């Protein structure tokens, strides 16, 4: 403990995270802060150039509304999101992001991101809302703009944010530790933006030792946003709405370009198109089963029914799709050229964002123009920015939010001074990389205003900070004090190492909360048992032991995941129906119920150490 220096950093606005939402927040906050003489600080657990979900790059920008080009209206986008989430969405938040997202995309292009253009100079669309990009360096470009706006001296990298600081009901900062130096950080601020991404590896991944760590979403997004907002006492929403994407099997390559750009279909092992043969099933999920495009979870569901019936493997019919594109021209020379073009686009799609899928194709001698590739449903993730919805419950924008959804500052949680964006904000799905950046900008403008209008901070109790420092660093002490008592440091009755803890959490979630091995199925009985076991795991979290700073990071990542897991199980239990069968299926409540067309929210009350479950109405703005 005495080896750890305490470093105190004061600012007006504190941005937690360095991903898409945080980078958007940085650019906007810097602008408004300069006008008002305020200081903005950003903290990322990793290096901003390659941190977060966009680390490897992306091959598409998934949210572009094209309002000025007359392509779509804001209402079109809200309709799309509402339908995809089976009616459960905050229209005011979705509309607010949709009306700002195009300008964010134009900023990306100005900063140097290559967006595909056709012969007339118009953006090339992957689908109605998606634009094709050469996105290998997407994150580097976006991070550079953020760092330039803030100034290098205001950016703290490789500092892991662990816990919120809350005084008199207001969030006044955060504490964390460096993952490279013996430094304990105390960040004090007038307003705080949580943008630390979603949560991965809460559930057991499909791959074991041979591919451990491989997942669709980045394993280093480990539930920090959810933990931070829950522990601050903020109301959370849609904690049951996990996301299960369908991806190329084992290496998690994206499917969007195949379905939308190349117009591919997927079939089962018998060659049947489950979207056709299983169509009658969609009637059961009316009205959402009838909309176009079919909601993501229902597309999953139809596929899962085939898998349950033993009709796998499921294939993306790449060879048929490429064949059909090439067959559009009869000239042999043009055909050859087209084939080459599509082939290279297909490989680039993976190389831009999921390099391991290209490696797997190479390793398995896969020529997409010759043979199909397997696809599969991934393990569940918590991500408020894609087709899931979990996150904090936020105030909407004053001009369009129903009054029940507005409490003074856009994108503020129910805790004064604490804002959220991107994966950290709930019930505003389908923002992806571009919408998360736009939402970060929205949250930042509001957070600067909060800092300007609320300059007097409550006093921060030093004893509280000392207690947090002791608790946060305890795993190092526990390991150090006991490691010599056994032959193998992994086996010791005095502590549990983070990897063992992670396996226990994942097994529990997999078996009781509807993971891969139970076909995403759970029930009241299973969830109650799971919660009982989770309570015991939480007891053991007090005994996590860490040999190094890196392991200390792993310990706290796991504690963050545990709280996300608990919020999830409690909310699935609370929602007395099945609404997203392709995300999870309640075997004891197998259908959707009209009286559950509401938000299922929850709040953890830190002083009483109690959870409260809350139903909130869905208020439409269109
Ligand atoms: O199609 C702490 N996403 C896609 N979006 C698109 O627009 N197009 C695509 O092509 C997309 N695809 C895709 C996508 C993601 C991934 C992983 C793949 C493919 C393989 C989704 C977007 O990437 C996503 O919506 C946004 O990035 C979300 O933004 P944000 O800011 O909410 O999360 P982040 O970018 O992951 O950043 C999180 C940051 O927090 C840091 N962090 N910092 C301090 N302390 C802690 N304790 C912290 N914990 C985390 C991280 O380091 C990071 O900086 S497609 O296949 O779907
Ligand atoms: P994905 O690669 O699955 O993340 O998809 C990228 C984008 O395309 C997201 O906006 C998805 O919602 C959308 N998408 C993927 N597959 C389909 C499909 N079969 N029908 C409609 N939209 C899709």
XYZ file of C-alpha atoms and ligand atoms in Angstrom:
702
model
C 0.000 0.000 0.000
C 2.658 2.508 0.991
C 4.352 1.778 -2.329
C 1.354 3.348 -4.091
C 1.453 7.073 -4.640
C -1.954 8.810 -4.647
C -2.309 11.174 -7.603
C -5.123 13.716 -7.505
C -6.442 15.232 -10.753
C -8.954 18.100 -10.744
C -11.108 19.042 -13.728
C -14.503 20.491 -14.549
C -15.588 17.677 -16.856
C -14.279 14.113 -16.568
C -14.681 11.714 -19.506
C -14.344 8.041 -18.564
C -13.334 5.805 -21.476
C -11.508 6.499 -24.728
C -13.731 4.742 -27.286
C -16.155 6.083 -29.875
C -18.492 7.827 -27.423
C -15.617 9.215 -25.345
C -13.826 10.535 -28.447
C -17.037 12.280 -29.527
C -17.392 13.670 -26.008
C -13.794 14.920 -26.054
C -14.191 16.905 -29.283
C -17.444 18.541 -28.199
C -16.475 19.129 -24.555
C -13.218 20.782 -25.613
C -15.168 23.211 -27.803
C -17.656 24.287 -25.107
C -15.067 24.184 -22.329
C -12.832 26.622 -24.201
C -15.719 29.072 -24.537
C -16.359 28.823 -20.790
C -12.797 28.576 -19.480
C -13.255 25.001 -18.230
C -10.911 22.044 -18.036
C -11.706 18.597 -19.484
C -9.853 15.380 -18.601
C -10.211 11.943 -20.254
C -9.192 8.582 -18.758
C -8.845 5.334 -20.736
C -7.782 1.933 -19.396
C -5.864 1.345 -22.640
C -4.211 3.397 -25.380
C -6.838 5.503 -27.161
C -5.440 4.894 -30.653
C -6.548 1.277 -30.517
C -8.869 0.981 -27.538
C -12.431 -0.280 -27.368
C -14.629 -2.018 -29.900
C -13.139 -0.245 -32.920
C -9.572 -1.262 -31.999
C -9.130 -3.456 -35.066
C -11.074 -1.085 -37.316
C -14.469 -1.536 -38.984
C -15.599 -2.039 -42.563
C -18.846 -0.103 -42.328
C -20.448 2.845 -40.591
C -23.736 1.352 -39.506
C -25.703 4.506 -38.750
C -26.057 7.163 -41.396
C -29.542 8.571 -41.849
C -28.892 10.774 -44.891
C -31.451 13.431 -43.934
C -30.023 16.217 -46.127
C -29.671 13.859 -49.079
C -33.423 13.220 -48.712
C -32.802 9.514 -48.233
C -34.624 9.034 -44.934
C -36.309 10.944 -42.154
C -35.559 10.822 -38.423
C -38.919 9.106 -37.946
C -37.873 6.367 -40.404
C -34.921 5.596 -38.183
C -36.975 5.615 -34.994
C -39.497 3.237 -36.620
C -36.656 0.897 -37.601
C -35.170 0.840 -34.099
C -38.530 0.432 -32.334
C -39.441 -2.526 -34.520
C -36.058 -4.189 -34.179
C -36.272 -3.988 -30.370
C -39.810 -5.451 -30.277
C -41.341 -2.106 -29.277
C -39.000 -1.347 -26.375
C -37.128 1.866 -27.132
C -36.728 5.464 -25.986
C -37.814 7.268 -29.141
C -36.618 10.647 -27.852
C -33.054 9.389 -27.341
C -32.972 7.525 -30.672
C -34.300 10.590 -32.529
C -31.769 12.860 -30.829
C -28.865 10.685 -31.967
C -30.367 10.245 -35.446
C -30.625 13.995 -36.006
C -26.937 14.494 -35.129
C -25.287 11.383 -36.546
C -24.850 12.558 -40.144
C -22.730 15.502 -39.018
C -20.520 13.108 -37.055
C -19.994 11.018 -40.202
C -19.067 14.167 -42.126
C -16.512 14.971 -39.397
C -14.978 11.475 -39.771
C -14.567 12.111 -43.485
C -13.026 15.534 -42.834
C -10.533 13.923 -40.426
C -9.415 11.511 -43.143
C -11.602 8.389 -42.943
C -11.986 6.912 -46.452
C -15.704 6.387 -47.140
C -16.530 4.512 -50.340
C -17.936 6.687 -53.129
C -19.645 5.725 -56.397
C -18.890 7.222 -59.815
C -21.156 10.200 -59.062
C -19.341 10.897 -55.797
C -22.165 9.594 -53.587
C -21.580 7.379 -50.544
C -21.777 3.643 -51.300
C -24.383 2.077 -49.046
C -24.080 -1.422 -47.606
C -27.759 -1.307 -46.661
C -30.339 1.422 -46.072
C -28.508 2.905 -43.067
C -24.959 1.597 -43.542
C -22.009 3.097 -45.444
C -18.964 1.166 -46.668
C -15.563 2.408 -45.463
C -11.884 1.486 -45.676
C -11.839 1.388 -41.933
C -8.647 -0.323 -40.768
C -7.464 2.953 -39.198
C -10.925 4.194 -38.159
C -10.093 4.352 -34.438
C -6.695 5.970 -34.929
C -8.309 8.769 -36.958
C -11.110 9.383 -34.465
C -8.742 9.241 -31.460
C -6.333 11.697 -33.060
C -9.077 14.315 -33.375
C -10.079 13.752 -29.735
C -6.518 14.029 -28.446
C -5.849 17.153 -30.496
C -8.980 18.763 -29.081
C -8.139 17.976 -25.448
C -4.359 18.358 -25.430
C -2.076 15.458 -24.482
C -1.693 16.728 -20.902
C -5.406 16.104 -20.259
C -5.438 12.495 -21.451
C -4.665 9.680 -18.986
C -4.074 6.340 -20.689
C -3.662 2.918 -19.058
C -5.543 4.005 -15.958
C -8.323 1.605 -14.978
C -11.387 3.340 -13.537
C -12.670 1.275 -10.683
C -15.261 3.116 -8.621
C -17.447 6.262 -8.705
C -17.188 9.080 -6.167
C -20.617 10.229 -5.034
C -21.304 12.898 -2.418
C -24.742 14.233 -1.427
C -26.360 12.450 -4.368
C -24.016 14.001 -6.933
C -21.264 12.253 -8.865
C -18.075 14.200 -8.209
C -15.429 11.993 -9.769
C -13.911 8.545 -9.944
C -11.004 6.547 -8.613
C -8.766 4.045 -10.378
C -5.225 2.767 -10.711
C -2.471 2.742 -13.298
C -1.915 -0.645 -14.924
C 1.776 0.173 -15.470
C 2.903 2.133 -12.375
C 2.215 1.981 -8.652
C -0.190 4.900 -8.765
C -3.672 5.259 -7.312
C -5.684 7.977 -9.073
C -8.370 10.253 -7.637
C -10.184 12.249 -10.331
C -12.410 15.042 -8.998
C -14.837 16.822 -11.337
C -18.025 18.864 -11.485
C -19.554 16.513 -14.058
C -18.640 13.012 -15.196
C -19.396 11.140 -18.440
C -19.419 7.335 -18.254
C -18.409 5.931 -21.665
C -16.504 2.755 -20.810
C -18.244 0.491 -23.301
C -20.272 -2.672 -22.798
C -19.569 -6.046 -21.189
C -17.993 -9.147 -22.719
C -17.121 -12.506 -21.126
C -19.911 -12.341 -18.576
C -21.136 -15.526 -20.269
C -18.988 -18.501 -21.120
C -17.654 -18.023 -24.647
C -18.100 -20.686 -27.296
C -14.359 -21.269 -27.437
C -12.507 -22.779 -24.502
C -8.743 -22.837 -23.966
C -7.970 -23.055 -27.677
C -9.608 -19.734 -28.452
C -10.144 -18.191 -25.040
C -10.414 -14.451 -25.333
C -11.718 -14.612 -28.885
C -15.161 -13.082 -28.954
C -17.154 -10.856 -31.278
C -17.113 -7.821 -28.996
C -13.802 -6.887 -27.336
C -13.059 -8.855 -24.155
C -11.468 -5.753 -22.623
C -14.907 -4.086 -22.436
C -15.721 -5.689 -19.135
C -18.800 -4.010 -17.672
C -17.139 -0.880 -16.246
C -19.931 1.434 -17.461
C -22.689 -0.694 -15.944
C -20.783 -1.121 -12.674
C -19.987 2.581 -12.433
C -23.557 3.747 -12.989
C -25.116 0.986 -10.846
C -22.757 1.635 -7.933
C -23.343 5.385 -8.199
C -27.032 4.565 -7.586
C -28.280 5.419 -11.085
C -31.452 3.856 -12.489
C -30.640 1.329 -15.197
C -32.789 0.179 -18.107
C -33.111 -2.855 -20.406
C -30.648 -4.891 -18.337
C -32.362 -7.994 -19.720
C -31.746 -6.983 -23.348
C -28.473 -8.714 -24.111
C -27.267 -8.922 -27.701
C -26.497 -12.153 -29.492
C -25.094 -11.507 -32.941
C -24.880 -14.152 -35.628
C -21.338 -14.276 -36.943
C -19.058 -16.446 -39.079
C -18.366 -19.387 -36.807
C -15.290 -19.539 -34.540
C -13.611 -16.308 -35.656
C -16.657 -14.010 -35.403
C -16.399 -12.341 -38.833
C -19.176 -9.814 -39.639
C -22.246 -10.868 -41.634
C -23.720 -7.459 -42.520
C -21.834 -7.046 -45.802
C -22.849 -10.566 -46.867
C -26.542 -10.174 -46.115
C -26.932 -6.555 -47.215
C -24.256 -5.704 -49.811
C -23.772 -9.091 -51.470
C -27.430 -10.133 -50.905
C -26.473 -13.553 -49.608
C -28.846 -15.942 -47.894
C -28.103 -18.433 -45.126
C -29.273 -22.037 -45.233
C -29.223 -25.047 -42.958
C -27.216 -28.203 -43.665
C -30.052 -29.504 -45.857
C -29.904 -26.419 -48.043
C -33.178 -24.941 -46.664
C -33.541 -21.178 -46.184
C -34.834 -20.965 -42.612
C -36.096 -17.394 -43.184
C -38.572 -18.983 -45.634
C -39.295 -22.395 -44.127
C -39.764 -20.995 -40.606
C -41.796 -17.943 -41.681
C -45.044 -19.140 -39.943
C -43.204 -18.903 -36.599
C -43.017 -15.113 -37.051
C -46.829 -14.912 -36.610
C -46.324 -15.707 -32.934
C -44.312 -12.530 -32.435
C -46.784 -10.114 -34.055
C -46.697 -7.245 -34.802
C -42.874 -7.272 -34.808
C -42.640 -10.624 -36.553
C -44.329 -9.052 -39.575
C -42.097 -5.999 -40.062
C -39.293 -5.538 -42.558
C -36.465 -6.127 -41.954
C -37.324 -8.972 -39.599
C -35.947 -7.951 -36.146
C -32.414 -9.215 -35.462
C -33.481 -11.406 -32.538
C -36.213 -13.092 -34.614
C -33.763 -13.766 -37.446
C -31.618 -15.465 -34.796
C -34.617 -17.338 -33.445
C -35.576 -18.911 -36.775
C -31.994 -20.095 -37.184
C -31.861 -21.418 -33.614
C -35.015 -23.486 -34.206
C -33.264 -25.236 -37.106
C -30.191 -25.849 -34.946
C -32.345 -27.271 -32.129
C -33.918 -29.660 -34.652
C -30.465 -30.920 -35.601
C -30.526 -29.293 -39.032
C -27.072 -27.699 -38.794
C -24.510 -26.679 -39.807
C -25.836 -23.259 -40.801
C -24.096 -21.779 -43.814
C -23.685 -18.326 -45.315
C -24.030 -19.142 -49.008
C -21.107 -17.016 -50.146
C -20.590 -19.066 -53.302
C -24.215 -18.534 -54.416
C -24.111 -14.803 -53.650
C -20.863 -14.248 -55.547
C -22.137 -16.414 -58.400
C -25.297 -14.304 -58.672
C -23.345 -11.012 -58.701
C -20.983 -12.253 -61.401
C -23.833 -13.723 -63.477
C -25.308 -10.227 -63.935
C -22.954 -9.699 -66.844
C -22.492 -12.084 -69.776
C -19.136 -10.747 -71.011
C -16.432 -13.249 -69.842
C -13.819 -10.525 -69.340
C -16.180 -8.390 -67.269
C -17.184 -11.469 -65.289
C -13.596 -12.216 -64.418
C -13.039 -8.646 -63.344
C -16.228 -8.594 -61.260
C -15.240 -11.845 -59.559
C -11.889 -10.369 -58.575
C -13.553 -7.218 -57.299
C -16.110 -9.055 -55.108
C -13.477 -11.473 -53.839
C -11.231 -8.653 -52.668
C -14.172 -6.802 -51.101
C -15.065 -9.982 -49.198
C -11.553 -10.403 -47.822
C -11.236 -6.727 -46.992
C -14.497 -6.853 -45.058
C -12.760 -9.207 -42.609
C -9.304 -7.628 -42.757
C -10.817 -4.241 -41.836
C -12.413 -5.415 -38.612
C -11.990 -9.091 -37.756
C -8.582 -10.162 -38.988
C -8.815 -13.582 -37.355
C -11.693 -14.499 -39.688
C -9.463 -13.916 -42.709
C -6.810 -16.055 -41.029
C -9.359 -18.806 -40.402
C -10.466 -18.691 -44.036
C -6.833 -19.023 -45.102
C -6.187 -21.818 -42.598
C -9.221 -23.811 -43.776
C -8.548 -23.294 -47.502
C -11.802 -21.383 -47.838
C -12.455 -19.718 -51.172
C -15.746 -17.871 -50.583
C -16.541 -18.063 -54.295
C -16.295 -21.852 -54.152
C -17.681 -23.030 -50.832
C -20.037 -21.693 -48.153
C -18.885 -20.788 -44.622
C -20.490 -21.698 -41.319
C -22.246 -19.038 -39.248
C -23.450 -19.341 -35.639
C -25.078 -17.403 -32.816
C -22.408 -15.937 -30.489
C -22.474 -15.943 -26.687
C -24.457 -13.033 -25.152
C -22.989 -9.523 -24.831
C -24.153 -6.354 -23.072
C -24.045 -3.496 -25.520
C -26.421 -0.555 -25.622
C -25.115 0.723 -28.945
C -25.872 -2.220 -31.264
C -28.975 -4.448 -31.372
C -29.014 -4.870 -27.568
C -30.253 -2.066 -25.304
C -28.738 -2.352 -21.806
C -27.489 0.813 -20.107
C -28.293 3.727 -17.852
C -31.711 5.403 -17.873
C -31.180 8.925 -19.169
C -32.875 12.276 -19.384
C -33.943 13.015 -22.958
C -33.505 16.282 -24.867
C -35.768 19.104 -23.678
C -37.304 19.899 -27.085
C -38.547 16.414 -27.948
C -38.578 14.297 -24.774
C -41.921 13.634 -23.045
C -41.852 15.483 -19.685
C -41.601 12.184 -17.764
C -38.310 11.552 -19.596
C -36.715 14.942 -18.973
C -34.910 16.007 -15.814
C -32.834 19.054 -16.657
C -29.817 17.891 -18.639
C -29.821 15.767 -21.808
C -28.143 12.380 -21.319
C -27.814 12.811 -17.551
C -28.495 9.666 -15.519
C -30.777 9.844 -12.475
C -27.667 10.809 -10.473
C -26.812 14.511 -10.555
C -23.698 15.295 -12.589
C -23.348 11.767 -14.036
C -23.866 11.429 -17.790
C -23.631 8.407 -20.124
C -23.180 7.676 -23.829
C -22.564 4.819 -26.274
C -22.802 1.347 -24.779
C -23.230 2.947 -21.362
C -26.600 4.473 -22.248
C -29.695 2.317 -22.473
C -32.854 1.958 -24.594
C -31.349 3.801 -27.580
C -30.101 0.917 -29.709
C -28.635 0.956 -33.215
C -26.243 3.848 -32.771
C -23.139 1.767 -33.518
C -19.778 3.551 -33.985
C -21.116 6.750 -35.559
C -24.168 7.153 -33.317
C -22.041 6.470 -30.222
C -19.691 9.271 -31.270
C -22.683 11.558 -31.879
C -24.175 10.618 -28.510
C -20.828 11.346 -26.840
C -20.994 14.834 -28.343
C -24.558 15.297 -27.085
C -23.625 14.151 -23.561
C -20.528 16.361 -23.487
C -22.318 19.573 -24.426
C -24.790 18.866 -21.653
C -22.062 17.910 -19.130
C -20.182 21.167 -19.770
C -23.414 23.091 -19.181
C -23.891 21.176 -15.924
C -20.359 22.064 -14.787
C -20.913 25.739 -15.635
C -24.296 25.934 -13.894
C -23.286 23.893 -10.823
C -19.845 25.196 -9.854
C -20.079 24.474 -6.123
C -19.055 20.928 -5.381
C -19.927 19.014 -2.237
C -16.896 18.219 -0.073
C -15.258 14.878 -0.850
C -14.614 12.804 2.244
C -10.928 11.840 2.446
C -11.601 8.869 4.719
C -13.844 7.430 2.006
C -11.047 7.745 -0.537
C -8.553 6.047 1.791
C -11.019 3.174 2.349
C -11.466 2.804 -1.415
C -7.708 2.744 -1.939
C -7.338 -0.037 0.635
C -10.179 -2.077 -0.913
C -9.059 -1.602 -4.525
C -5.446 -2.621 -3.868
C -6.348 -5.432 -1.449
C -5.956 -8.282 -4.003
C -2.224 -7.434 -4.277
C -1.809 -7.604 -0.519
C -3.792 -10.827 -0.171
C -1.688 -12.578 -2.787
C 1.585 -11.239 -1.432
C 0.781 -12.337 2.121
C -0.249 -15.901 1.247
C 1.410 -16.954 -2.013
C 4.209 -18.847 -0.255
C 1.810 -21.095 1.650
C 1.225 -23.559 -1.197
C 3.432 -25.245 -3.791
C 1.380 -23.941 -6.715
C 0.331 -20.305 -6.329
C -2.923 -21.093 -8.195
C -4.144 -23.418 -5.448
C -4.497 -21.543 -2.176
C -7.304 -21.410 0.392
C -6.698 -17.738 1.139
C -7.461 -16.251 -2.236
C -9.014 -16.923 -5.643
C -7.132 -15.882 -8.765
C -8.974 -13.817 -11.388
C -8.979 -16.493 -14.082
C -10.578 -19.065 -11.793
C -13.139 -16.500 -10.698
C -13.924 -15.636 -14.330
C -14.517 -19.302 -15.208
C -16.874 -19.667 -12.251
C -18.879 -16.576 -13.225
C -19.109 -17.695 -16.846
C -20.180 -21.235 -15.981
C -22.856 -19.903 -13.679
C -24.245 -17.491 -16.267
C -24.050 -20.090 -19.013
C -25.986 -22.722 -17.086
C -28.522 -20.621 -15.174
C -29.007 -17.417 -17.169
C -29.367 -18.909 -20.656
C -25.974 -19.108 -22.316
C -24.780 -21.114 -25.297
C -24.884 -24.519 -23.619
C -28.551 -24.182 -22.616
C -29.596 -22.849 -26.017
C -30.170 -19.398 -24.505
C -33.049 -20.804 -22.435
C -33.737 -20.067 -18.776
C -36.629 -19.943 -16.277
C -37.645 -18.534 -12.893
C -36.293 -21.612 -11.096
C -32.961 -21.502 -12.904
C -32.576 -17.760 -12.348
C -33.309 -18.012 -8.624
C -30.709 -20.734 -8.260
C -28.278 -18.691 -10.343
C -28.783 -15.649 -8.109
C -28.168 -17.777 -5.022
C -24.859 -18.999 -6.477
C -23.945 -15.498 -7.584
C -24.322 -14.280 -3.990
C -21.726 -16.857 -2.930
C -19.454 -15.803 -5.778
C -19.771 -12.178 -4.632
C -18.645 -13.248 -1.169
C -15.556 -14.767 -2.757
C -14.902 -11.621 -4.788
C -13.685 -10.145 -1.495
C -10.908 -12.753 -1.661
C -9.616 -12.083 -5.174
C -5.816 -12.202 -5.224
C -3.473 -10.474 -7.711
C 0.206 -11.142 -8.326
C 0.754 -8.143 -10.613
C -0.883 -4.868 -11.628
C -2.219 -6.650 -14.694
C -3.895 -9.237 -12.501
C -5.293 -6.455 -10.341
C -6.943 -5.147 -13.497
C -8.316 -8.645 -14.147
C -9.722 -8.808 -10.590
C -11.643 -5.567 -10.991
C -12.829 -6.392 -14.487
C -14.397 -9.500 -12.978
C -16.090 -7.596 -10.178
C -17.536 -5.220 -12.766
C -18.803 -8.188 -14.794
C -20.400 -9.688 -11.703
C -22.604 -6.646 -11.150
C -23.641 -6.648 -14.795
C -24.519 -10.331 -14.379
C -26.656 -9.640 -11.330
C -28.565 -6.760 -12.946
C -29.178 -9.034 -15.936
C -30.533 -12.007 -14.000
C -32.713 -9.837 -11.791
C -34.258 -8.119 -14.799
C -34.906 -11.288 -16.808
C -36.674 -12.558 -13.700
C -38.666 -9.335 -13.349
C -39.871 -9.272 -16.978
C -42.646 -11.838 -16.835
C -42.584 -12.895 -20.497
C -40.373 -13.781 -23.461
C -40.038 -10.776 -25.793
C -36.741 -11.356 -27.647
C -36.743 -15.152 -28.188
C -33.537 -15.053 -30.254
C -31.690 -13.322 -27.387
C -33.105 -15.376 -24.507
C -36.084 -17.646 -24.043
C -37.984 -18.007 -20.747
C -39.220 -21.621 -20.925
C -41.783 -20.888 -18.193
C -43.060 -17.712 -19.933
C -42.815 -18.685 -23.614
C -44.809 -15.811 -25.144
C -44.922 -12.017 -25.341
C -47.520 -10.230 -23.156
C -49.231 -6.915 -23.970
C -48.970 -5.648 -20.400
C -45.179 -6.058 -20.551
C -44.772 -3.503 -23.320
C -42.893 -1.379 -20.774
C -39.309 -0.725 -19.734
C -38.001 -3.026 -17.034
C -35.684 -0.790 -14.973
C -33.695 -1.332 -11.817
C -31.831 0.735 -9.238
C -29.284 -0.397 -6.697
C -29.514 1.665 -3.526
C -25.920 1.745 -2.249
C -26.758 2.878 1.297
C -29.344 0.168 1.928
C -27.490 -2.317 -0.330
C -30.838 -3.184 -1.974
C -32.103 -3.560 -5.529
C -35.382 -2.012 -6.613
C -37.177 -3.199 -9.769
C -39.286 -0.602 -11.605
C -41.693 -0.620 -14.564
C -41.579 2.542 -16.703
C -44.084 3.358 -19.464
C -43.142 3.612 -23.119
C -44.005 7.118 -24.321
C -43.967 7.630 -28.059
C -43.050 10.944 -29.692
C -44.376 10.020 -33.144
O -21.182 -4.447 -38.159
C -12.254 1.898 -19.754
N -19.544 -2.046 -34.188
C -19.902 -1.499 -35.426
N -20.291 -0.239 -35.624
C -20.362 0.323 -36.870
O -20.722 1.488 -37.029
N -20.039 -0.442 -37.977
C -19.651 -1.757 -37.890
O -19.251 -2.361 -38.874
C -19.754 -2.370 -36.587
N -19.487 -3.755 -36.390
C -18.665 -4.048 -35.304
C -18.734 -3.226 -34.150
C -17.958 -3.576 -33.043
C -17.101 -4.705 -33.114
C -16.279 -5.059 -31.933
C -17.021 -5.471 -34.289
C -17.804 -5.133 -35.367
C -16.108 -6.645 -34.386
C -20.046 -1.392 -32.966
C -19.248 -0.166 -32.490
O -17.896 -0.445 -32.476
C -19.730 0.255 -31.089
O -21.108 0.519 -31.201
C -19.034 1.492 -30.513
O -17.640 1.348 -30.533
C -19.487 1.776 -29.078
O -18.819 2.898 -28.582
P -18.466 3.072 -26.998
O -17.673 4.322 -26.853
O -19.689 2.915 -26.204
O -17.519 1.799 -26.671
P -16.004 1.527 -27.151
O -15.724 2.161 -28.463
O -15.793 0.058 -27.067
O -15.093 2.263 -26.044
C -15.016 1.851 -24.708
C -13.827 2.559 -24.062
O -13.840 2.401 -22.649
C -12.528 2.046 -22.200
N -12.705 1.372 -20.919
N -11.549 3.022 -19.512
C -11.213 3.277 -18.223
N -11.543 2.441 -17.185
C -12.251 1.305 -17.408
N -12.571 0.502 -16.371
C -12.627 0.984 -18.746
N -13.299 -0.054 -19.319
C -13.344 0.208 -20.645
C -11.979 1.209 -23.347
O -10.587 1.103 -23.319
C -12.460 2.037 -24.536
O -11.629 3.144 -24.747
S -20.617 -4.901 -36.960
O -19.970 -6.209 -37.079
O -21.588 -4.882 -35.906
P -23.816 -7.010 -38.605
O -22.593 -7.309 -39.380
O -24.702 -8.201 -38.388
O -23.560 -6.232 -37.331
O -24.691 -6.055 -39.490
C -24.331 -4.766 -39.860
C -25.593 -3.986 -40.045
O -26.488 -4.659 -40.929
C -26.381 -3.769 -38.765
O -26.978 -2.505 -38.900
C -27.395 -4.878 -38.786
O -28.554 -4.561 -38.039
C -27.704 -5.003 -40.279
N -28.045 -6.364 -40.722
C -27.286 -7.473 -40.657
N -27.913 -8.533 -41.182
C -29.111 -8.096 -41.595
C -30.233 -8.702 -42.228
N -30.246 -10.007 -42.539
N -31.281 -7.926 -42.497
C -31.295 -6.609 -42.179
N -30.283 -5.979 -41.599
C -29.202 -6.690 -41.304
